[in-house]
Short mmCIF file of C-alpha atoms in Angstrom, two decimals:
data_model
loop_
_atom_site.label_atom_id
_atom_site.label_comp_id
_atom_site.label_asym_id
_atom_site.label_seq_id
_atom_site.Cartn_x
_atom_site.Cartn_y
_atom_site.Cartn_z
CA UNK A 1 205.77 27.41 -9.80
CA UNK A 2 207.36 30.80 -9.20
CA UNK A 3 204.05 32.53 -9.87
CA UNK A 4 202.34 30.32 -7.29
CA UNK A 5 205.01 31.19 -4.74
CA UNK A 6 204.60 34.87 -5.50
CA UNK A 7 200.86 34.55 -4.91
CA UNK A 8 201.47 32.83 -1.56
CA UNK A 9 204.19 35.24 -0.46
CA UNK A 10 201.88 37.87 1.14
CA UNK A 11 200.15 35.14 3.19
CA UNK A 12 203.50 33.76 4.34
CA UNK A 13 204.67 37.23 5.34
CA UNK A 14 201.44 37.90 7.25
CA UNK A 15 201.77 34.59 9.09
CA UNK A 16 205.37 35.35 10.05
CA UNK A 17 204.37 38.77 11.30
CA UNK A 18 201.47 37.29 13.28
CA UNK A 19 203.81 34.89 15.07
CA UNK A 20 206.41 37.53 15.86
CA UNK A 21 206.43 38.04 19.63
CA UNK A 22 208.66 39.92 22.06
CA UNK A 23 211.46 38.06 23.77
CA UNK A 24 209.92 38.27 27.23
CA UNK A 25 206.80 36.42 26.05
CA UNK A 26 208.87 33.51 24.74
CA UNK A 27 210.93 33.45 27.94
CA UNK A 28 208.21 33.93 30.58
CA UNK A 29 204.68 33.65 29.20
CA UNK A 30 205.04 30.60 26.95
CA UNK A 31 206.68 28.35 29.62
CA UNK A 32 203.99 29.41 32.09
CA UNK A 33 201.24 28.54 29.62
CA UNK A 34 202.84 25.16 28.86
CA UNK A 35 203.17 24.30 32.55
CA UNK A 36 199.57 25.36 33.16
CA UNK A 37 198.43 23.06 30.34
CA UNK A 38 200.43 20.16 31.81
CA UNK A 39 198.94 20.77 35.25
CA UNK A 40 195.44 20.95 33.75
CA UNK A 41 195.87 17.55 32.13
CA UNK A 42 197.27 16.22 35.42
CA UNK A 43 194.22 17.59 37.24
CA UNK A 44 191.94 15.66 34.87
CA UNK A 45 193.86 12.46 35.59
CA UNK A 46 193.66 13.09 39.34
CA UNK A 47 189.89 13.55 39.03
CA UNK A 48 189.71 10.22 37.21
CA UNK A 49 191.49 8.64 40.19
CA UNK A 50 188.75 9.97 42.48
CA UNK A 51 190.69 12.74 44.22
CA UNK A 52 190.17 16.48 44.39
CA UNK A 53 192.70 18.32 42.16
CA UNK A 54 192.57 21.41 44.39
CA UNK A 55 193.58 19.36 47.42
CA UNK A 56 196.30 17.66 45.41
CA UNK A 57 197.75 21.02 44.35
CA UNK A 58 197.57 22.27 47.93
CA UNK A 59 199.48 19.26 49.23
CA UNK A 60 201.95 19.56 46.36
CA UNK A 61 202.73 23.21 47.10
CA UNK A 62 202.79 22.67 50.86
CA UNK A 63 205.15 19.74 50.50
CA UNK A 64 207.46 21.81 48.29
CA UNK A 65 207.70 25.14 50.12
CA UNK A 66 205.33 24.82 53.09
CA UNK A 67 208.04 24.53 55.79
CA UNK A 68 211.79 24.97 56.10
CA UNK A 69 212.79 21.34 55.70
CA UNK A 70 210.67 20.98 52.56
CA UNK A 71 212.15 24.16 51.13
CA UNK A 72 215.65 22.86 51.83
CA UNK A 73 214.97 19.63 49.95
CA UNK A 74 213.42 21.58 47.07
CA UNK A 75 216.50 23.76 46.74
CA UNK A 76 218.72 20.67 46.97
CA UNK A 77 216.98 19.11 43.97
CA UNK A 78 216.98 22.49 42.24
CA UNK A 79 220.78 22.63 42.50
CA UNK A 80 221.14 19.32 40.65
CA UNK A 81 218.72 20.41 37.94
CA UNK A 82 220.60 23.67 37.45
CA UNK A 83 223.81 21.77 36.68
CA UNK A 84 222.18 19.43 34.15
CA UNK A 85 220.11 22.24 32.62
CA UNK A 86 223.19 24.39 32.07
CA UNK A 87 224.97 21.39 30.50
CA UNK A 88 222.19 20.96 27.96
CA UNK A 89 221.96 24.72 27.30
CA UNK A 90 225.66 25.16 26.45
CA UNK A 91 225.50 22.30 23.95
CA UNK A 92 222.25 23.63 22.51
CA UNK A 93 223.80 27.04 21.82
CA UNK A 94 226.30 25.15 19.66
CA UNK A 95 223.49 23.44 17.78
CA UNK A 96 223.91 20.16 19.70
CA UNK A 97 221.40 18.15 21.73
CA UNK A 98 223.37 16.62 24.56
CA UNK A 99 221.39 13.68 25.95
CA UNK A 100 224.40 12.22 27.71
CA UNK A 101 224.14 14.24 30.89
CA UNK A 102 223.60 11.18 33.06
CA UNK A 103 226.68 9.40 31.70
CA UNK A 104 228.79 12.53 32.14
CA UNK A 105 227.51 12.92 35.70
CA UNK A 106 228.33 9.26 36.35
CA UNK A 107 231.92 9.66 35.22
CA UNK A 108 232.12 12.97 37.06
CA UNK A 109 231.14 11.08 40.21
CA UNK A 110 233.99 8.69 39.50
CA UNK A 111 236.42 11.63 39.48
CA UNK A 112 234.97 12.94 42.74
CA UNK A 113 235.25 9.49 44.35
CA UNK A 114 238.87 9.02 43.25
CA UNK A 115 239.90 12.27 44.95
CA UNK A 116 237.78 11.82 48.08
CA UNK A 117 238.86 8.22 48.67
CA UNK A 118 242.59 8.82 48.14
CA UNK A 119 243.11 12.35 49.43
CA UNK A 120 240.78 12.47 52.41
CA UNK A 121 243.70 13.08 54.76
CA UNK A 122 244.21 16.58 53.34
CA UNK A 123 242.57 19.62 54.96
CA UNK A 124 239.20 20.66 53.50
CA UNK A 125 240.67 23.84 52.02
CA UNK A 126 242.81 21.68 49.71
CA UNK A 127 240.74 18.57 49.09
CA UNK A 128 237.40 20.26 48.31
CA UNK A 129 238.63 22.29 45.30
CA UNK A 130 240.56 19.27 44.01
CA UNK A 131 237.51 17.01 44.30
CA UNK A 132 235.31 19.55 42.50
CA UNK A 133 237.96 19.90 39.78
CA UNK A 134 238.13 16.10 39.48
CA UNK A 135 234.38 15.89 38.87
CA UNK A 136 234.52 18.63 36.26
CA UNK A 137 237.55 17.10 34.52
CA UNK A 138 236.15 13.56 34.29
CA UNK A 139 232.76 14.84 33.07
CA UNK A 140 234.44 17.10 30.48
CA UNK A 141 236.51 14.21 29.11
CA UNK A 142 233.42 11.99 28.84
CA UNK A 143 231.56 14.77 26.99
CA UNK A 144 234.53 15.56 24.77
CA UNK A 145 234.46 12.12 23.11
CA UNK A 146 230.96 12.47 21.56
CA UNK A 147 231.90 16.03 20.60
CA UNK A 148 234.92 14.75 18.69
CA UNK A 149 232.84 12.04 17.00
CA UNK A 150 230.26 14.65 15.97
CA UNK A 151 232.71 17.26 14.72
CA UNK A 152 235.45 15.15 13.18
CA UNK A 153 233.74 11.91 12.23
CA UNK A 154 230.19 13.06 11.54
CA UNK A 155 228.49 10.82 14.12
CA UNK A 156 225.18 12.18 15.35
CA UNK A 157 225.51 13.65 18.83
CA UNK A 158 222.13 12.33 20.02
CA UNK A 159 223.01 8.70 19.25
CA UNK A 160 226.55 8.85 20.60
CA UNK A 161 225.57 10.68 23.80
CA UNK A 162 222.82 8.15 24.57
CA UNK A 163 225.20 5.28 23.87
CA UNK A 164 227.78 6.79 26.19
CA UNK A 165 225.16 6.82 28.98
CA UNK A 166 225.02 3.02 28.79
CA UNK A 167 228.80 2.81 28.57
CA UNK A 168 229.16 4.96 31.66
CA UNK A 169 226.64 2.81 33.55
CA UNK A 170 228.55 -0.33 32.58
CA UNK A 171 231.90 1.15 33.59
CA UNK A 172 230.54 2.28 36.95
CA UNK A 173 228.99 -1.11 37.64
CA UNK A 174 232.27 -2.88 36.94
CA UNK A 175 234.31 -0.45 39.07
CA UNK A 176 231.93 -0.53 42.02
CA UNK A 177 231.74 -4.30 42.04
CA UNK A 178 235.40 -5.08 41.41
CA UNK A 179 237.57 -2.05 42.23
CA UNK A 180 235.92 0.34 44.67
CA UNK A 181 233.65 -2.13 46.44
CA UNK A 182 233.67 -1.97 50.25
CA UNK A 183 234.58 -5.39 51.68
CA UNK A 184 232.38 -4.78 54.72
CA UNK A 185 229.22 -4.22 52.65
CA UNK A 186 227.37 -6.35 50.13
CA UNK A 187 225.86 -3.42 48.18
CA UNK A 188 227.59 -1.91 45.17
CA UNK A 189 228.98 1.24 46.78
CA UNK A 190 232.24 2.58 48.12
CA UNK A 191 233.13 3.23 51.71
CA UNK A 192 232.12 6.53 53.23
CA UNK A 193 234.24 9.51 52.30
CA UNK A 194 236.36 11.21 54.91
CA UNK A 195 234.62 14.03 56.78
CA UNK A 196 237.13 16.51 55.37
CA UNK A 197 235.68 15.94 51.88
CA UNK A 198 232.09 16.75 52.85
CA UNK A 199 230.63 19.99 51.63
CA UNK A 200 229.31 22.23 54.44
CA UNK A 201 225.54 22.10 54.85
CA UNK A 202 223.57 25.32 54.75
CA UNK A 203 221.93 24.80 58.14
CA UNK A 204 225.37 24.27 59.73
CA UNK A 205 226.66 27.45 58.08
CA UNK A 206 223.60 29.35 59.30
CA UNK A 207 224.08 28.00 62.82
CA UNK A 208 227.67 29.23 62.75
CA UNK A 209 226.35 32.76 62.10
CA UNK A 210 223.67 32.51 64.78
CA UNK A 211 220.64 31.54 62.67
CA UNK A 212 218.48 28.46 63.17
CA UNK A 213 217.39 26.62 60.02
CA UNK A 214 215.81 23.17 59.74
CA UNK A 215 218.20 20.39 58.74
CA UNK A 216 218.21 19.40 55.06
CA UNK A 217 220.75 18.11 52.51
CA UNK A 218 221.06 21.59 51.00
CA UNK A 219 224.77 22.44 50.90
CA UNK A 220 227.09 25.12 49.57
CA UNK A 221 226.99 23.60 46.08
CA UNK A 222 223.83 25.72 45.64
CA UNK A 223 226.10 28.77 45.71
CA UNK A 224 228.34 26.98 43.19
CA UNK A 225 225.30 26.45 40.95
CA UNK A 226 224.49 30.17 40.98
CA UNK A 227 228.13 30.95 40.21
CA UNK A 228 227.98 28.53 37.26
CA UNK A 229 224.88 30.36 35.97
CA UNK A 230 226.80 33.62 35.95
CA UNK A 231 229.85 32.01 34.34
CA UNK A 232 227.75 30.41 31.59
CA UNK A 233 226.09 33.74 30.85
CA UNK A 234 229.48 35.46 30.77
CA UNK A 235 231.11 32.83 28.57
CA UNK A 236 228.27 32.50 26.08
CA UNK A 237 227.44 36.19 25.66
CA UNK A 238 230.57 38.08 26.67
CA UNK A 239 233.56 36.11 25.36
CA UNK A 240 235.00 35.20 21.97
CA UNK A 241 234.58 31.46 22.47
CA UNK A 242 230.93 32.03 23.38
CA UNK A 243 230.46 34.02 20.18
CA UNK A 244 232.03 31.20 18.19
CA UNK A 245 229.74 28.68 19.89
CA UNK A 246 226.67 30.70 18.93
CA UNK A 247 227.90 31.20 15.36
CA UNK A 248 228.49 27.46 14.89
CA UNK A 249 225.07 26.79 16.39
CA UNK A 250 223.45 29.13 13.88
CA UNK A 251 225.26 28.08 10.70
CA UNK A 252 228.33 25.92 10.13
CA UNK A 253 229.01 27.44 6.72
CA UNK A 254 228.97 30.95 8.13
CA UNK A 255 231.40 29.85 10.84
CA UNK A 256 233.77 28.35 8.26
CA UNK A 257 233.52 31.50 6.14
CA UNK A 258 234.40 33.57 9.24
CA UNK A 259 237.48 31.44 9.92
CA UNK A 260 236.01 29.50 12.84
CA UNK A 261 236.77 25.78 13.13
CA UNK A 262 233.47 23.96 13.83
CA UNK A 263 235.30 20.83 15.02
CA UNK A 264 237.22 22.76 17.67
CA UNK A 265 234.17 24.71 18.80
CA UNK A 266 231.99 21.58 19.04
CA UNK A 267 234.61 19.81 21.13
CA UNK A 268 234.95 22.83 23.45
CA UNK A 269 231.18 23.14 23.83
CA UNK A 270 230.77 19.45 24.66
CA UNK A 271 233.66 19.61 27.11
CA UNK A 272 232.01 22.54 28.92
CA UNK A 273 228.70 20.71 28.86
CA UNK A 274 230.22 17.54 30.28
CA UNK A 275 232.03 19.48 33.01
CA UNK A 276 228.78 21.14 34.11
CA UNK A 277 227.04 17.76 34.19
CA UNK A 278 229.91 16.40 36.29
CA UNK A 279 229.13 18.99 38.97
CA UNK A 280 225.95 17.04 39.67
CA UNK A 281 228.16 14.50 41.43
CA UNK A 282 229.53 17.25 43.67
CA UNK A 283 226.06 18.05 44.97
CA UNK A 284 224.97 14.42 45.36
CA UNK A 285 228.15 12.71 46.59
CA UNK A 286 230.05 15.40 48.47
CA UNK A 287 226.96 17.18 49.77
CA UNK A 288 224.50 14.38 50.59
CA UNK A 289 225.43 10.69 50.17
CA UNK A 290 229.16 10.92 51.01
CA UNK A 291 229.88 7.75 49.03
CA UNK A 292 229.75 6.61 45.40
CA UNK A 293 226.70 4.45 44.64
CA UNK A 294 224.97 3.06 41.59
CA UNK A 295 222.32 5.23 39.97
CA UNK A 296 223.04 8.25 42.15
CA UNK A 297 222.09 10.51 39.20
CA UNK A 298 218.41 9.58 39.65
CA UNK A 299 217.32 10.62 36.14
CA UNK A 300 218.53 14.20 36.59
CA UNK A 301 220.27 14.18 33.20
CA UNK A 302 217.09 13.67 31.15
CA UNK A 303 215.12 16.14 33.29
CA UNK A 304 217.87 18.66 32.54
CA UNK A 305 216.74 18.61 28.90
CA UNK A 306 213.27 19.78 29.94
CA UNK A 307 214.77 22.36 32.30
CA UNK A 308 216.87 23.82 29.47
CA UNK A 309 213.96 23.83 27.02
CA UNK A 310 211.61 25.45 29.50
CA UNK A 311 214.23 28.01 30.49
CA UNK A 312 214.90 28.85 26.82
CA UNK A 313 218.59 27.96 27.34
CA UNK A 314 219.15 31.10 29.41
CA UNK A 315 220.66 30.83 32.91
CA UNK A 316 217.88 32.83 34.54
CA UNK A 317 215.16 30.75 32.90
CA UNK A 318 217.04 27.57 33.79
CA UNK A 319 217.07 28.60 37.48
CA UNK A 320 213.29 29.14 37.44
CA UNK A 321 212.60 25.88 35.58
CA UNK A 322 214.93 23.98 37.93
CA UNK A 323 213.04 25.41 40.90
CA UNK A 324 209.77 24.15 39.37
CA UNK A 325 211.09 20.62 38.90
CA UNK A 326 212.68 20.67 42.34
CA UNK A 327 209.30 21.55 43.80
CA UNK A 328 207.68 18.72 41.85
CA UNK A 329 210.25 16.24 43.17
CA UNK A 330 209.81 17.26 46.79
CA UNK A 331 206.07 18.02 46.68
CA UNK A 332 205.34 14.71 44.94
CA UNK A 333 206.50 12.72 47.95
CA UNK A 334 204.23 14.76 50.23
CA UNK A 335 201.36 14.33 47.78
CA UNK A 336 201.68 10.53 47.67
CA UNK A 337 201.87 10.43 51.48
CA UNK A 338 198.77 12.59 52.09
CA UNK A 339 196.69 11.06 49.25
CA UNK A 340 197.45 7.34 49.03
CA UNK A 341 195.14 7.01 46.03
CA UNK A 342 197.69 8.97 44.02
CA UNK A 343 200.72 6.70 43.55
CA UNK A 344 204.34 7.83 43.45
CA UNK A 345 204.34 7.20 39.70
CA UNK A 346 201.87 10.07 39.35
CA UNK A 347 204.80 12.43 39.94
CA UNK A 348 206.64 10.82 37.04
CA UNK A 349 203.52 11.32 34.93
CA UNK A 350 203.31 15.01 35.86
CA UNK A 351 206.97 15.48 35.04
CA UNK A 352 206.45 13.70 31.74
CA UNK A 353 203.54 15.99 30.88
CA UNK A 354 205.58 19.07 31.75
CA UNK A 355 208.41 17.76 29.56
CA UNK A 356 205.94 16.98 26.77
CA UNK A 357 204.33 20.43 26.76
CA UNK A 358 207.69 22.18 27.23
CA UNK A 359 209.43 20.16 24.52
CA UNK A 360 207.46 18.56 21.71
CA UNK A 361 204.35 20.72 22.24
CA UNK A 362 206.13 23.93 23.23
CA UNK A 363 204.67 25.87 20.28
CA UNK A 364 201.14 24.49 20.32
CA UNK A 365 199.76 27.53 22.16
CA UNK A 366 202.03 30.08 20.50
CA UNK A 367 199.60 31.06 17.70
CA UNK A 368 196.86 31.71 20.27
CA UNK A 369 199.16 33.82 22.44
CA UNK A 370 200.36 35.68 19.34
CA UNK A 371 196.76 36.35 18.26
CA UNK A 372 195.82 37.68 21.70
CA UNK A 373 198.96 39.82 21.78
CA UNK A 374 198.35 41.37 18.36
CA UNK A 375 194.67 41.95 19.06
CA UNK A 376 195.61 43.77 22.23
CA UNK A 377 198.11 45.85 20.31
CA UNK A 378 195.57 46.57 17.57
CA UNK A 379 193.03 47.73 20.15
CA UNK A 380 195.64 49.89 21.84
CA UNK A 381 196.76 51.33 18.50
CA UNK A 382 193.14 52.04 17.57
CA UNK A 383 192.60 53.84 20.88
CA UNK A 384 195.80 55.81 20.33
CA UNK A 385 194.71 56.80 16.82
CA UNK A 386 191.30 57.87 18.13
CA UNK A 387 192.94 60.04 20.78
CA UNK A 388 195.17 61.60 18.15
CA UNK A 389 192.14 62.35 15.95
CA UNK A 390 190.30 63.95 18.88
CA UNK A 391 193.38 65.97 19.79
CA UNK A 392 193.79 67.13 16.18
CA UNK A 393 190.09 68.09 15.95
CA UNK A 394 190.37 70.06 19.20
CA UNK A 395 193.42 71.90 17.88
CA UNK A 396 191.59 72.69 14.62
CA UNK A 397 188.59 74.07 16.52
CA UNK A 398 190.84 76.17 18.72
CA UNK A 399 192.70 77.53 15.66
CA UNK A 400 189.36 78.32 13.96
CA UNK A 401 188.17 80.23 17.04
CA UNK A 402 191.40 82.23 17.09
CA UNK A 403 191.06 83.09 13.39
CA UNK A 404 187.42 84.11 13.87
CA UNK A 405 188.39 86.35 16.79
CA UNK A 406 191.10 88.01 14.68
CA UNK A 407 188.69 88.47 11.79
CA UNK A 408 186.03 89.99 14.06
CA UNK A 409 188.59 92.35 15.59
CA UNK A 410 189.59 93.55 12.11
CA UNK A 411 185.97 94.07 10.97
CA UNK A 412 184.87 95.92 14.12
CA UNK A 413 184.59 99.75 13.45
CA UNK A 414 186.93 101.99 15.31
CA UNK A 415 185.35 104.04 18.11
CA UNK A 416 184.40 107.58 17.10
CA UNK A 417 186.66 110.27 18.44
CA UNK A 418 184.57 113.02 20.06
CA UNK A 419 185.99 116.39 20.69
CA UNK A 420 185.89 117.38 24.27
CA UNK A 421 183.68 120.32 24.93
CA UNK A 422 185.44 123.35 26.11
CA UNK A 423 184.64 124.22 29.67
CA UNK A 424 182.11 126.87 30.11
CA UNK A 425 183.36 130.23 31.32
CA UNK A 426 181.10 132.29 33.49
CA UNK A 427 181.54 135.98 32.84
CA UNK A 428 179.96 137.44 35.89
CA UNK A 429 178.40 136.59 39.22
CA UNK A 430 174.88 137.09 37.95
CA UNK A 431 175.17 134.27 35.38
CA UNK A 432 176.65 131.96 38.03
CA UNK A 433 173.83 132.68 40.43
CA UNK A 434 171.26 131.97 37.70
CA UNK A 435 172.91 128.65 36.85
CA UNK A 436 172.94 127.60 40.48
CA UNK A 437 169.33 128.62 40.93
CA UNK A 438 168.10 126.79 37.81
CA UNK A 439 170.05 123.53 38.24
CA UNK A 440 170.37 123.33 41.97
CA UNK A 441 173.46 123.62 44.01
CA UNK A 442 174.51 119.94 43.77
CA UNK A 443 174.00 119.76 39.99
CA UNK A 444 175.77 123.03 39.58
CA UNK A 445 178.77 121.77 41.51
CA UNK A 446 178.83 118.59 39.43
CA UNK A 447 178.66 120.71 36.32
CA UNK A 448 181.64 122.75 37.52
CA UNK A 449 183.56 119.58 38.38
CA UNK A 450 182.85 118.13 34.94
CA UNK A 451 184.39 121.07 33.15
CA UNK A 452 187.40 121.27 35.38
CA UNK A 453 186.27 124.15 37.55
CA UNK A 454 186.36 122.01 40.72
CA UNK A 455 188.54 119.00 41.73
CA UNK A 456 187.11 115.49 41.10
CA UNK A 457 186.66 114.48 44.71
CA UNK A 458 187.57 116.27 47.86
CA UNK A 459 190.26 114.69 49.98
CA UNK A 460 188.85 112.10 52.37
CA UNK A 461 188.44 113.33 55.83
CA UNK A 462 190.58 111.64 58.47
CA UNK A 463 188.72 109.31 60.81
CA UNK A 464 187.37 111.06 63.88
CA UNK A 465 189.48 110.79 66.94
CA UNK A 466 188.15 108.90 69.87
CA UNK A 467 187.01 111.37 72.45
CA UNK A 468 186.45 110.96 76.08
CA UNK A 469 182.89 110.16 77.00
CA UNK A 470 182.73 113.05 79.48
CA UNK A 471 183.59 115.66 76.80
CA UNK A 472 180.70 117.14 74.91
CA UNK A 473 180.41 116.20 71.23
CA UNK A 474 180.48 119.37 69.19
CA UNK A 475 178.44 119.58 66.01
CA UNK A 476 180.46 119.50 62.79
CA UNK A 477 179.73 122.30 60.40
CA UNK A 478 179.40 121.36 56.77
CA UNK A 479 182.13 122.51 54.44
CA UNK A 480 181.00 124.47 51.43
CA UNK A 481 182.95 124.11 48.25
CA UNK A 482 184.97 127.01 47.10
CA UNK A 483 183.71 128.60 43.91
CA UNK A 484 185.95 130.66 41.80
CA UNK A 485 183.98 133.41 40.08
CA UNK A 486 185.53 135.88 37.79
CA UNK A 487 183.75 139.23 37.93
CA UNK A 488 184.32 141.92 35.37
CA UNK A 489 183.31 145.41 36.12
CA UNK A 490 181.82 147.60 33.45
CA UNK A 491 183.38 151.00 33.26
CA UNK A 492 180.08 152.56 32.28
CA UNK A 493 178.52 151.47 35.60
#
C-alpha cells in the first residue's frame, strides 16, 4: 500500500501545484466566472420562454442602476445583504456555518420594536443608538444559544441554527398576535413607530446639504453597514479574539494546544454573527417600514450565505456580492414589468442559480482557470527564457569581438621608425641658384620649407579694408619669400 502511495505521490503533487492560484483570482476571477455561468444558464431559460436574453439583461441592468430611484432601492437591498453576509462570514471564519440569520434578524427586530415602541418620546440622539443596540443585543443572544449548544454540548450548528429560525418565527407570530398587536388593525403588525425613532433617509440628508436626489428607502444604515465591514475586518485580522476565531476555525486541536478555549471562542463568534444579523432589522424597520411585521426579513438570511460564499468571507468581497444581489432584487421587478412573459419567480430562479454556482459548484471551473493561468505563465516564462538566451548570445558575440580586436592589435607589427633626413645646407649662392633653376621656384620653396629653411605657412593676410568707391584701387604687389643664403668667400679668389 505504501509503495502504491509513493508511486502516486508525484501525480498528487503535480495536481496540487496545478490548482495553486493567486489570492486575487480566488477573490475576483472565480466569483465572476461563476456568476457568468449562472447568467448563461438563465439566458438559456429565457430563450426557452420565448424572450430575447439581451433585452432581458438590458432591462435588468436598467432597472437596477438606470436611474436614481432604482439605484437607491438597489443600495437599500445591498445594505441588508451586507449585514447578513457579514454574519455568515464571521461564523465561517470560526469553522461554523450559520444558517440562522433569519431567526437572529427576527429576534433583533423584536429588540428594535421594544425600544421604539416604549421609548419613542426620547429625542432621536438618545433613542436611535439605544434601538440599534437593542437589535444587536437580541440578535447576539439568539445566536449565542446555538453557539453554546455547538461548543459545549456538541450539537451541530447547521441543525440548531435552522431549528432556531422556526422557533423565532413562532415566537414572533405569538407576540405580534397576542402582545404587540395593534387593536386598530387586523393584520399581524405593531403600530407605527414614533417619528423620533426613524432613521434619516439619504435623500433628506442630501436635501439638507443642498443636493437633490430621488426619493428611495435608502437610509443612513448604509453608512452603518460600511462601518460594520471595517469593524469586522479589524476584529478578524487585527485583534487577539479574531486570531483565536481563525485558529479555532482552522483546527480545534491546535487551538487547545495553544491554550485557546474553543467553547468560548465559538460562543463569541456566534454572538457577533447574531448581532450583525440583528442589524438587518435596523435597516428594514427603522429605515423603511417603521413597524414590526411578520416576515420582514424577506429571505435575506439565506441569501447572506451566498453573499458570504461569493465574497470569500472578506468584507470587500461581501460588499461587491451584496451589490450584485441587490441589483438582482431591484432589476428583477423591472424585468417582470417590461417582459410579462418572464414571471417574478424567474428572479428567484436566477438567484438560485447564482447561489448554486457560487456555493455547491464554486470549484467546477477552477481547474480550467488554473490551466489557463499556468499556460499563460509557461508561455511568459518561455518568452523570458528566450530573451535571456538572446541577450546571453549577444553578450558572447560582443565579448568575442572585443577579444578578436585585442588579439589583432597585439599581432599588428609596430610602425617602422624612419630617421628624419637632415636638412640640406647650401654652401654658396651658385648651388642655390642651380637648385631653383632645375626644380622651379615653387618646388624649391617647398623643398626649403620641408627641411626647415622656411616657415610652414605664411601668416594669413588681414581682410582688405572697404575702400570708398571714388578712390582708385591700387594694384597689390606680390610678396616674395625671404631666402636665407649663406655665402662663403674663398680667400684664393
